[in-house]
XYZ file of N, CA, C and O in Angstrom:
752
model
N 0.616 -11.601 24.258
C -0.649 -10.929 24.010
C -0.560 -10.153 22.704
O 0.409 -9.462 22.388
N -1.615 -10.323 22.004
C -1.328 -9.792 20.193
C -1.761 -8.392 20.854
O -2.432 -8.198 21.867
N -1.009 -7.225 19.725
C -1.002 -6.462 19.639
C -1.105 -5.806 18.593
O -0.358 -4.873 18.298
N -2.329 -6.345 17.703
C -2.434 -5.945 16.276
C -3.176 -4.359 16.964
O -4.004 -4.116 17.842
N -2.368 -3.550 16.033
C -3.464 -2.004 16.021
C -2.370 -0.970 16.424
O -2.511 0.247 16.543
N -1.428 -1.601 16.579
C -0.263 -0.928 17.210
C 1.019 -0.879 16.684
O 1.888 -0.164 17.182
N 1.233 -1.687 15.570
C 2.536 -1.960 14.677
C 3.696 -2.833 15.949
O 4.798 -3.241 15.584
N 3.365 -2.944 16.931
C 4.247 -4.066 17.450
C 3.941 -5.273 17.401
O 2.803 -5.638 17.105
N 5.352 -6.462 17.814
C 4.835 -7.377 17.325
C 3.950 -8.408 18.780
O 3.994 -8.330 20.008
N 2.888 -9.711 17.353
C 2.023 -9.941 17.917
C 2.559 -11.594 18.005
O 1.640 -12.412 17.977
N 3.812 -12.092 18.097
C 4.681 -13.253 18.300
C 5.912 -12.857 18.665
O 6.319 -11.742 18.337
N 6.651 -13.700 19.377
C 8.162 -13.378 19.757
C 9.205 -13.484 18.426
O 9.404 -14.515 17.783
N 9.678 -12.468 18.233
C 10.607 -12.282 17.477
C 12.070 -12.251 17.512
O 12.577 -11.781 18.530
N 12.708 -12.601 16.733
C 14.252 -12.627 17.175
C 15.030 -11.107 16.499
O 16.170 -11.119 16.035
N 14.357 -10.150 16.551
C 14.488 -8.820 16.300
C 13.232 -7.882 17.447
O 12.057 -8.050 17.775
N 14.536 -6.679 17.806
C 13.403 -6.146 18.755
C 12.448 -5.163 18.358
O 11.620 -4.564 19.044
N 12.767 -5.076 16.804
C 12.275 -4.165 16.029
C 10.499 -4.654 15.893
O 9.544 -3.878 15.843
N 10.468 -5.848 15.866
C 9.051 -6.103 15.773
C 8.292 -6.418 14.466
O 9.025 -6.583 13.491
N 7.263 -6.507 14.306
C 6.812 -6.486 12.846
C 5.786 -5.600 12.618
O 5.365 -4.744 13.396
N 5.364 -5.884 11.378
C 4.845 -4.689 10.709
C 3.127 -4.821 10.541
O 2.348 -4.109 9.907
N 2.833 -6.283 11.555
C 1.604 -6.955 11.427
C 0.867 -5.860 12.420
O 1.309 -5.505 13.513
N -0.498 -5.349 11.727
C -1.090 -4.101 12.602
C -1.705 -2.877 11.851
O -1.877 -2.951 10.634
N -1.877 -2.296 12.211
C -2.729 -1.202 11.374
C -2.222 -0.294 11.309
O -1.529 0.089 12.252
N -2.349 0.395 10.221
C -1.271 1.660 10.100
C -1.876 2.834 9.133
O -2.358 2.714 8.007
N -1.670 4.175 10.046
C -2.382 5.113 9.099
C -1.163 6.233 7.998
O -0.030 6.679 8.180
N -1.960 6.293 7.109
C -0.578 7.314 6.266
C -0.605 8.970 6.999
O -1.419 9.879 7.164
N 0.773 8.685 7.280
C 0.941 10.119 7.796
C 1.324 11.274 6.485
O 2.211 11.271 5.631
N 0.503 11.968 6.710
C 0.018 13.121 5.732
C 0.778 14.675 5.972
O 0.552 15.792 5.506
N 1.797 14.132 6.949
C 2.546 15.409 7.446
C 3.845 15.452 6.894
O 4.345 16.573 6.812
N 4.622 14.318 6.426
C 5.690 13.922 6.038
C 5.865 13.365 4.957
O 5.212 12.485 4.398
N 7.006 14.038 4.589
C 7.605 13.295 3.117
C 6.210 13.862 2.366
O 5.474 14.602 3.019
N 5.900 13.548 1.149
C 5.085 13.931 0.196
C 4.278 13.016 -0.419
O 4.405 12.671 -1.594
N 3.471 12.623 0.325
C 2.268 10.878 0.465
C 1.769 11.359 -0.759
O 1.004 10.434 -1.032
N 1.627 12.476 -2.054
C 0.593 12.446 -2.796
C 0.861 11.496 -3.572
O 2.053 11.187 -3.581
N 0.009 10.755 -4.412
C -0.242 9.459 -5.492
C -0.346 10.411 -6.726
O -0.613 9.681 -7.680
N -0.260 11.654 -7.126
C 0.017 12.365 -8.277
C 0.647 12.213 -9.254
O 0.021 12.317 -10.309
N 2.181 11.896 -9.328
C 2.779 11.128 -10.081
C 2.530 9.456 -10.382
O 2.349 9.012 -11.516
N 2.545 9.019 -9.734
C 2.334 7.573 -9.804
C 0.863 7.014 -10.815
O 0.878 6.073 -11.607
N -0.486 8.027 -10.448
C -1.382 8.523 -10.893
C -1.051 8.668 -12.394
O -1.352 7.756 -13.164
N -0.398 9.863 -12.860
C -0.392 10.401 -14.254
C 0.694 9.682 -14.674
O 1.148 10.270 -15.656
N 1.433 8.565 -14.389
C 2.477 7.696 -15.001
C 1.608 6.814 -15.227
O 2.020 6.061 -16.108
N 0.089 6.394 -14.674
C -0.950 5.463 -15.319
C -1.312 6.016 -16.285
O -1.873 5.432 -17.212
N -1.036 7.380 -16.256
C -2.357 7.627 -17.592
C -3.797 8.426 -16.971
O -4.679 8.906 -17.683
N -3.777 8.427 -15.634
C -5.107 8.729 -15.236
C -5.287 10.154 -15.248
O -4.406 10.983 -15.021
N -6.898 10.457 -15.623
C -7.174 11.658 -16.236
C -6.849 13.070 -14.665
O -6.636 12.928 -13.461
N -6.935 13.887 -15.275
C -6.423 15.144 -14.164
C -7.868 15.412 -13.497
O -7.782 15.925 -12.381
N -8.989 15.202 -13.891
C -10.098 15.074 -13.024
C -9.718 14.424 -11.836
O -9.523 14.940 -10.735
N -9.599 12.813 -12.281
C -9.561 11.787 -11.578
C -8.353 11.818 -10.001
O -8.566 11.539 -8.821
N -7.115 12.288 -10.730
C -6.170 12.902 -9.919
C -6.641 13.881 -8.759
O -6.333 13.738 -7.576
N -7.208 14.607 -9.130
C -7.782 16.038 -8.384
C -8.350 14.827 -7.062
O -7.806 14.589 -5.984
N -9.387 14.342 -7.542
C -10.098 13.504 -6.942
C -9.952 12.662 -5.700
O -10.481 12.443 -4.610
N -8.804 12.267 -6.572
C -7.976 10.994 -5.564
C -7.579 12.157 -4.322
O -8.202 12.115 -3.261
N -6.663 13.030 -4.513
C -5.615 14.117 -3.782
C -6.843 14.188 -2.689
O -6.877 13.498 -1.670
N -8.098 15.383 -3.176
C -9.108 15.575 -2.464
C -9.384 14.609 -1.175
O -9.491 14.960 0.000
N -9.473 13.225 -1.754
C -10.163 12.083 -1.151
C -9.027 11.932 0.039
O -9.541 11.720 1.138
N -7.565 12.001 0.037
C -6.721 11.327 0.546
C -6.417 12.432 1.831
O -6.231 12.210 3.028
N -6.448 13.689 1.073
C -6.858 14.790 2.075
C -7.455 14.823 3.406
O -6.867 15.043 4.466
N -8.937 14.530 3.188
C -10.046 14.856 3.384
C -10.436 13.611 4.248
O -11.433 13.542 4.967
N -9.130 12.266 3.993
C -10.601 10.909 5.178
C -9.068 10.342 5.009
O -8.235 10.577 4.133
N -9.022 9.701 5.906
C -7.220 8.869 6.482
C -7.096 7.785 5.550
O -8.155 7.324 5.125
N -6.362 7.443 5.275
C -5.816 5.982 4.554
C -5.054 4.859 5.306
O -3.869 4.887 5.641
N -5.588 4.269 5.427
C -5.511 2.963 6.659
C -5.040 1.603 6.200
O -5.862 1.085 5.444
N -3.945 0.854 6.430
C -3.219 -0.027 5.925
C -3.620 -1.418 7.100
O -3.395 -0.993 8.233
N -4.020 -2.584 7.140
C -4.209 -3.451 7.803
C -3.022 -4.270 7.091
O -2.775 -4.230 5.886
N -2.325 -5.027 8.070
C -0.978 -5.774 7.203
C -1.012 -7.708 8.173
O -1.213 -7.621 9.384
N -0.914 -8.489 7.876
C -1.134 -9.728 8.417
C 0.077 -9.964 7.536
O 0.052 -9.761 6.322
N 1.241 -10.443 8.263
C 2.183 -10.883 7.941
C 3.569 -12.352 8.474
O 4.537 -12.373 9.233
N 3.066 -13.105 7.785
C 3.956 -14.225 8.340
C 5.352 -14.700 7.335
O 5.932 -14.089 6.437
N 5.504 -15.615 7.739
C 6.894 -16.594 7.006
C 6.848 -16.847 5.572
O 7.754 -16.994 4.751
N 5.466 -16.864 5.454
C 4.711 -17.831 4.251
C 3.558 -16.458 3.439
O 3.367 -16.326 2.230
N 3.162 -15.894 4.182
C 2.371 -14.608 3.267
C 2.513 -13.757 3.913
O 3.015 -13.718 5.037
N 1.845 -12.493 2.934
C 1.551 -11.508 3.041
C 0.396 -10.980 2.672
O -0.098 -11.371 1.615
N -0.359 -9.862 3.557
C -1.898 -10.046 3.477
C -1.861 -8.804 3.690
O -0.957 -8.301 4.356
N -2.937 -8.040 3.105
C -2.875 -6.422 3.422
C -4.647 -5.964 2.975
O -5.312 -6.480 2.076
N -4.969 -5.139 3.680
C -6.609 -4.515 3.372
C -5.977 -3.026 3.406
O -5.234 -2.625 4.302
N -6.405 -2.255 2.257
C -6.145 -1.419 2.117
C -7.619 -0.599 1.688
O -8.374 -0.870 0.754
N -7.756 0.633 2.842
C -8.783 1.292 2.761
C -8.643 2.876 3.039
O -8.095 3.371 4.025
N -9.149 3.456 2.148
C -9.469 5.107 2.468
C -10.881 6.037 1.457
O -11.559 5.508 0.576
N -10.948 6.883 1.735
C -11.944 7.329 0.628
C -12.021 7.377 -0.667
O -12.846 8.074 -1.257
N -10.817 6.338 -1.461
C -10.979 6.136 -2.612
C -10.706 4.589 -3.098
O -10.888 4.167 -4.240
N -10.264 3.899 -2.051
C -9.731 2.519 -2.258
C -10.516 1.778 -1.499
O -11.132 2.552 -0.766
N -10.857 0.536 -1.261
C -10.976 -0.401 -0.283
C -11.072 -2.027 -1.120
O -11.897 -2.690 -1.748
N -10.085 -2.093 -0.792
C -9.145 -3.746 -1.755
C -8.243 -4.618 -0.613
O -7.579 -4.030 0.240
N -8.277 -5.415 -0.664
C -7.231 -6.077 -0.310
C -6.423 -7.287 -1.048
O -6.889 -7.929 -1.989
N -5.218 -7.483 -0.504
C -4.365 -8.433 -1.675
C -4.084 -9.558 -0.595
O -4.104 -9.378 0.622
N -3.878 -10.478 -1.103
C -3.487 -12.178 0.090
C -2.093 -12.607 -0.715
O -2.293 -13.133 -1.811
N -1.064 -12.489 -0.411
C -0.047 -13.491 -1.301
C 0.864 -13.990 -0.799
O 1.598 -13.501 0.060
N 0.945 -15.610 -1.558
C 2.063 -16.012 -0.617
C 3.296 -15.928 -1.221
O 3.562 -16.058 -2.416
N 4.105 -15.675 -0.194
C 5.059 -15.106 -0.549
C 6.144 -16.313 -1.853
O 6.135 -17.533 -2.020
N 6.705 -15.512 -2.320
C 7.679 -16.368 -3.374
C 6.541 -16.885 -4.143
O 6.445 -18.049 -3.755
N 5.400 -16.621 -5.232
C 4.355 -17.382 -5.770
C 3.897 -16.183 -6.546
O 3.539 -15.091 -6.107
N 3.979 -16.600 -7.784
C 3.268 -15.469 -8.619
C 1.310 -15.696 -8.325
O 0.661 -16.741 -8.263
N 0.988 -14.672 -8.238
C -0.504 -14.304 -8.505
C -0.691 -13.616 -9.893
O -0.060 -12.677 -10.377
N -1.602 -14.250 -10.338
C -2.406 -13.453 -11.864
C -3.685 -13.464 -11.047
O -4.069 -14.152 -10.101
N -4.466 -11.982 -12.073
C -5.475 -11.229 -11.222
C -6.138 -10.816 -12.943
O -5.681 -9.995 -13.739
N -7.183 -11.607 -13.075
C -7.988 -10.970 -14.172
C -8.676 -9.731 -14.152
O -9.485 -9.509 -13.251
N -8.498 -9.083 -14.845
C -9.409 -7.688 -15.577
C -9.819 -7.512 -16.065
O -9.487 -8.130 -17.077
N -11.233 -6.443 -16.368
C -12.292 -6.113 -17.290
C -11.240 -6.224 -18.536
O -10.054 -5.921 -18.404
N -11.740 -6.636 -19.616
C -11.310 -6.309 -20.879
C -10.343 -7.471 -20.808
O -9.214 -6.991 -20.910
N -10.276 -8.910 -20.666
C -9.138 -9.607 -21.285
C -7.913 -9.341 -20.615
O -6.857 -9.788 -21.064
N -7.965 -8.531 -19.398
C -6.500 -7.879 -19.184
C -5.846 -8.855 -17.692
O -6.494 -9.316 -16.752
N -5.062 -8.886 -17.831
C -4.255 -9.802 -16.527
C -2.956 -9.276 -15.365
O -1.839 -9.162 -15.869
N -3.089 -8.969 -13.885
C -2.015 -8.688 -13.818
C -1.207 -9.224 -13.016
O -1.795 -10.075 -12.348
N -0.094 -9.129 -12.751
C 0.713 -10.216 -12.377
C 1.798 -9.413 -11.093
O 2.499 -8.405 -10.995
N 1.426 -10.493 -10.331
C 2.236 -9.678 -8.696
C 3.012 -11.100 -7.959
O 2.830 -12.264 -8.315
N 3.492 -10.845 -7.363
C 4.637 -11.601 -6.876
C 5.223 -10.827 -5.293
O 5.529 -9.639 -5.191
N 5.256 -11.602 -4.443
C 5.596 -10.561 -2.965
C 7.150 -11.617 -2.667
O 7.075 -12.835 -2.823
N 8.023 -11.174 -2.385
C 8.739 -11.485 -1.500
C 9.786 -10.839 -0.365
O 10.120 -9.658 -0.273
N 10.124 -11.752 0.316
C 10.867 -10.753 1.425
C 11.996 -11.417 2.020
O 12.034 -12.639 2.161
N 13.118 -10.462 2.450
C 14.472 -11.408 3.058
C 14.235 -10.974 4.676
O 14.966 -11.508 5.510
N 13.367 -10.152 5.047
C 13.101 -10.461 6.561
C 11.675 -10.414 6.613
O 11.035 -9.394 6.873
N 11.162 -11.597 6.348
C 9.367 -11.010 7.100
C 9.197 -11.040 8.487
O 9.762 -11.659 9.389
N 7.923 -9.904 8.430
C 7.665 -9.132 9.355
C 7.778 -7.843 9.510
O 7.186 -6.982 10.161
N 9.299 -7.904 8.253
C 9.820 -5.896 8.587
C 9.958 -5.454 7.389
O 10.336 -4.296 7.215
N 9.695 -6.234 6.403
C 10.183 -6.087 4.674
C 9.532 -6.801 3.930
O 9.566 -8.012 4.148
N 8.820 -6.345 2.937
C 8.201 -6.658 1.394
C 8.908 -5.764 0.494
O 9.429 -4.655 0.609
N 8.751 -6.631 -0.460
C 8.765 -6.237 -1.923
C 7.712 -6.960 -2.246
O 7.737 -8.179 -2.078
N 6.266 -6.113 -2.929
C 5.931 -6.607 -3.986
C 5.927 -6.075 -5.669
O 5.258 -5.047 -5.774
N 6.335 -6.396 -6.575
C 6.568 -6.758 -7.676
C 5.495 -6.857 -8.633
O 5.104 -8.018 -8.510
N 4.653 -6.172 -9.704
C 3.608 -6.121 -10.129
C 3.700 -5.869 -11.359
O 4.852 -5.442 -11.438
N 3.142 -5.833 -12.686
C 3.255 -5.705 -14.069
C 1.638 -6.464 -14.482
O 1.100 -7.569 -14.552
N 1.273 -4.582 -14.739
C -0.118 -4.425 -14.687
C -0.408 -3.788 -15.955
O 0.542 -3.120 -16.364
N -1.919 -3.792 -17.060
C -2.491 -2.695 -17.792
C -2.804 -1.465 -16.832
O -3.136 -1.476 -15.646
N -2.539 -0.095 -17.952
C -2.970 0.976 -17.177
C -3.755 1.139 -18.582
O -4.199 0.307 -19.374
N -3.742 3.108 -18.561
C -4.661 3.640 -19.295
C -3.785 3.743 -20.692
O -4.220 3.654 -21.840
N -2.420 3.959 -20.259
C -1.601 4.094 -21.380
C -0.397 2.698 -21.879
O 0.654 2.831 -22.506
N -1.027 1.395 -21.327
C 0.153 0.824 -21.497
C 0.421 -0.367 -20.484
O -0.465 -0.495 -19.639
N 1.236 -1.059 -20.427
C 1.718 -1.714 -19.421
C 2.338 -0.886 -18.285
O 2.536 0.324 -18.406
N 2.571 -1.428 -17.423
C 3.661 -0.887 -16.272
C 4.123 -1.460 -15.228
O 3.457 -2.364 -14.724
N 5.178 -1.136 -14.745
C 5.580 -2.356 -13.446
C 5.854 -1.324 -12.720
O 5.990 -0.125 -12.961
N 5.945 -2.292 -11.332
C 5.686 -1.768 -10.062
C 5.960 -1.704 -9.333
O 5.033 -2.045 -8.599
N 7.022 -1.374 -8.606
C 7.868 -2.196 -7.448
C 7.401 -1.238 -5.889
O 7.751 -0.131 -5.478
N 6.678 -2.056 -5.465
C 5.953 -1.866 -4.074
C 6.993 -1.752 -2.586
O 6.187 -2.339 -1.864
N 7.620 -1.580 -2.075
C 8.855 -2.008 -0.905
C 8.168 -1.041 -0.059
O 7.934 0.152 -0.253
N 7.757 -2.203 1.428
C 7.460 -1.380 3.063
C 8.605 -1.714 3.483
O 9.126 -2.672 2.911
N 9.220 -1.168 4.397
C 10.133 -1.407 5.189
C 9.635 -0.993 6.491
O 9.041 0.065 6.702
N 9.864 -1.737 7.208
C 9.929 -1.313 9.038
C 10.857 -0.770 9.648
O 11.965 -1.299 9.553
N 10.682 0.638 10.588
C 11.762 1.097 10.954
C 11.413 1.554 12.018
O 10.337 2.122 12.204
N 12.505 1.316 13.073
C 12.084 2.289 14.274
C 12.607 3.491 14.816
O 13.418 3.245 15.709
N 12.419 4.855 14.576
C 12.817 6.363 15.229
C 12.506 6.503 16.598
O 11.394 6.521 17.125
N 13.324 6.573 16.971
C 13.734 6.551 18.426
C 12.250 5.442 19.104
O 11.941 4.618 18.244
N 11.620 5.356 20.039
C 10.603 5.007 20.499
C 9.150 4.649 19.502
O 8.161 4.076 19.959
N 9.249 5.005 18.430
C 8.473 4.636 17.556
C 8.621 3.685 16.140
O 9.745 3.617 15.644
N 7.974 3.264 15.767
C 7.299 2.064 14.281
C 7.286 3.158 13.709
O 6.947 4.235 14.199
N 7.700 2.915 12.501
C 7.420 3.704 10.840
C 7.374 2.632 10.056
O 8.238 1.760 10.138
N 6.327 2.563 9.172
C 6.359 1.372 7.832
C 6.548 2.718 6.672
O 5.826 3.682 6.417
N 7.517 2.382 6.278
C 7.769 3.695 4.855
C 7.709 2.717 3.459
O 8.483 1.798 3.190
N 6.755 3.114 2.794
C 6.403 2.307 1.207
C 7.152 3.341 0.176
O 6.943 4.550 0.073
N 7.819 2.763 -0.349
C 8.576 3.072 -1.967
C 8.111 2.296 -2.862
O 8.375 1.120 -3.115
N 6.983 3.446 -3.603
C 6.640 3.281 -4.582
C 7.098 3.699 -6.063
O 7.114 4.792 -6.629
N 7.482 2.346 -6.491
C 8.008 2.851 -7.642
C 7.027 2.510 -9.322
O 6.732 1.336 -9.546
N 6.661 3.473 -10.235
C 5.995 2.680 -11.367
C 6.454 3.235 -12.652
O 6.507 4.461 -12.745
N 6.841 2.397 -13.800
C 7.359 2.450 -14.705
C 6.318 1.962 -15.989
O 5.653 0.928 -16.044
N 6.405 2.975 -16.912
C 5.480 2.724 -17.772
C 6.055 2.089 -18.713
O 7.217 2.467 -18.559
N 6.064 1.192 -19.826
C 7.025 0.186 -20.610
C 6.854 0.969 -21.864
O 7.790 0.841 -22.653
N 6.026 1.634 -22.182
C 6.054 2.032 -23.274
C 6.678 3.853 -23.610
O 7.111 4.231 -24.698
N 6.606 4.340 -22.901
C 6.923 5.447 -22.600
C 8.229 5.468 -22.106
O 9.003 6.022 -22.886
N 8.807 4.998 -20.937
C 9.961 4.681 -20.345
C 9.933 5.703 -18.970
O 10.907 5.953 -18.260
N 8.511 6.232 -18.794
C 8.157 7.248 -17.364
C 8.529 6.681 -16.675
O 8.557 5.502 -17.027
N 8.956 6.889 -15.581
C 9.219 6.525 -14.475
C 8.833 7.643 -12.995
O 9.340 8.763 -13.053
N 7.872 7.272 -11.608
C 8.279 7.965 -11.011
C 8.007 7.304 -9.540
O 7.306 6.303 -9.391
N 8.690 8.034 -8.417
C 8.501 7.116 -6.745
C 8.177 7.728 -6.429
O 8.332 8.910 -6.735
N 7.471 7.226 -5.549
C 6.563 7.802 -4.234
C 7.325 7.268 -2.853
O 7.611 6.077 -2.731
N 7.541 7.966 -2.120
C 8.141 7.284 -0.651
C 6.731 7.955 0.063
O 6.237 9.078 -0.049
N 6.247 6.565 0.969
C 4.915 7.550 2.169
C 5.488 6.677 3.156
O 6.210 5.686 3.047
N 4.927 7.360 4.286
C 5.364 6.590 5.911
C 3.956 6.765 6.203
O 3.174 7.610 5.766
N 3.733 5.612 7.195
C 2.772 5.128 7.889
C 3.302 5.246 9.311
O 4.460 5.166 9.721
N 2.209 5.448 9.928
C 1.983 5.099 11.833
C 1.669 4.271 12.047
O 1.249 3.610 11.097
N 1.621 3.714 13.277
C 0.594 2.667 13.986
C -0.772 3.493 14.205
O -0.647 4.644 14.621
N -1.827 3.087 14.005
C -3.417 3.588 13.829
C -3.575 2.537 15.385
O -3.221 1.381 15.617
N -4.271 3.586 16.229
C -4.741 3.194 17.272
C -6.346 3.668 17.479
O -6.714 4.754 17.031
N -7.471 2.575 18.345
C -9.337 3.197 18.212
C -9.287 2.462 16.924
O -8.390 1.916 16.281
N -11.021 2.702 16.715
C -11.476 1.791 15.760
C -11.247 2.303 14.844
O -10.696 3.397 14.964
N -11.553 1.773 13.413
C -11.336 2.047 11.781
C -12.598 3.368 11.639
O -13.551 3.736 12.326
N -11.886 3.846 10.175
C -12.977 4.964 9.972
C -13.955 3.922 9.217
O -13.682 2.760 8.918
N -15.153 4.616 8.983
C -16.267 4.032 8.191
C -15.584 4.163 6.335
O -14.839 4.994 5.816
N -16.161 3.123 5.869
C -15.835 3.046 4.327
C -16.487 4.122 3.499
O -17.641 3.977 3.096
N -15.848 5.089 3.263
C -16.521 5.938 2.214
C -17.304 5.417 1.314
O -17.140 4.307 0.808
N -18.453 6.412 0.999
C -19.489 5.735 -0.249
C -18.814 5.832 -1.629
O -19.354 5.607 -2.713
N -17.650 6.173 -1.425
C -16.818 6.780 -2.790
C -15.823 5.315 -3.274
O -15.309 5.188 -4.385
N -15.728 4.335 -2.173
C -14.249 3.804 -2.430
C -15.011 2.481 -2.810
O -16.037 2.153 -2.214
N -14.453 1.717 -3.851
C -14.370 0.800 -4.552
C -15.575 -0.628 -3.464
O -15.468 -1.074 -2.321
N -16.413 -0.839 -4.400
C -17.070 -1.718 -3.661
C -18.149 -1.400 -2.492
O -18.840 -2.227 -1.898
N -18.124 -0.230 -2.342
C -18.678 0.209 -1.151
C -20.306 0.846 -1.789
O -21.263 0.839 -1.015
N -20.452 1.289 -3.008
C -21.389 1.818 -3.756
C -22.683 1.188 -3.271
O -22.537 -0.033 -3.212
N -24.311 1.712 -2.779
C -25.053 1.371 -2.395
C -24.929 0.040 -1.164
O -25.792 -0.709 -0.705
N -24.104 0.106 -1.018
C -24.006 -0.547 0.666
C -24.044 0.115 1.833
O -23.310 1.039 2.184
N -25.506 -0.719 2.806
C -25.163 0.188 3.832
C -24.835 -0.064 5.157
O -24.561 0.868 5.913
């Protein structure tokens, strides 16, 4: 019986750890989830920052993850985002951008289900930058943790900074899409 919504797994696995296929909210109590650094290693203005912090504050950030042998699939939504990425794994993706710009991601993993890396080398505001994305699945005592290490490096500068956030299993329905987050503008 699937058990998407819960971070356990929704196929028999030969680990009892489970997978990471399921919904997951960022826990905002631990470790230091802000996107601040990662943020101003783009280049992005201190308005904009304020903004984001506010937003991430203020309405949950919710990770949907569909994960098999062959891809990796993720909807990523909160009051400032709502995107999702499809990739199969081992396969570069290019992703066109306003302005001529292209970026380039790549997912792979040595256990799916409990581990990504994705791999990214993107335009920002100041530059190129790469990206190294890593969830890992873990279990503390009786519970799922998906913890993301975020890492982004600016090429021209040589900035560098990580973000580590942990996620829960998100249980009940999704929040509503902020009128703020990407795509969502005059939709009702």
């Amino acid at each position: 019986m699937p058990t998407i919504g819960v971070g356990e797994p929704d196929a028999p696995m030969p680990s009892a750890l489970g997978t990471m296929n399921g919904t997951w909210r960022l826990d905002k109590l631990r470790g230091k989830p802000s996107m601040r650094g990662y943020l101003e290693t783009m280049g992005v203005p201190e308005l904009a920052i304020e903004a984001h912090e506010k937003g991430e504050e203020d309405h949950e950030t919710i990770h949907t993850i569909e994960f098999s042998d062959s891809h990796f699939k993720i909807k990523k939504q909160s009051r400032v985002t709502d995107m999702g990425l499809d990739l199969k794994l081992g396969e570069e993706c290019l992703a066109n951008l306003p302005g001529d710009r292209v970026k380039t991601t790549i997912a792979t993993t040595e256990n799916p289900g409990q581990q990504v890396k994705i791999v990214s080398r993107m335009p920002t505001m100041n530059g190129m930058a790469n990206v190294v994305d890593t969830k890992t699945l873990q279990r503390e005592g009786n519970f799922l943790v998906l913890v993301q290490t975020l890492t982004i490096k600016n090429e021209l500068s040589g900035k560098e900074h990580t973000t580590t956030r942990y996620f829960v299993p998100h249980e009940g329905a999704l929040i509503p899409l902020a009128a703020t987050a990407k795509g969502s503008v005059g939709k009702k």
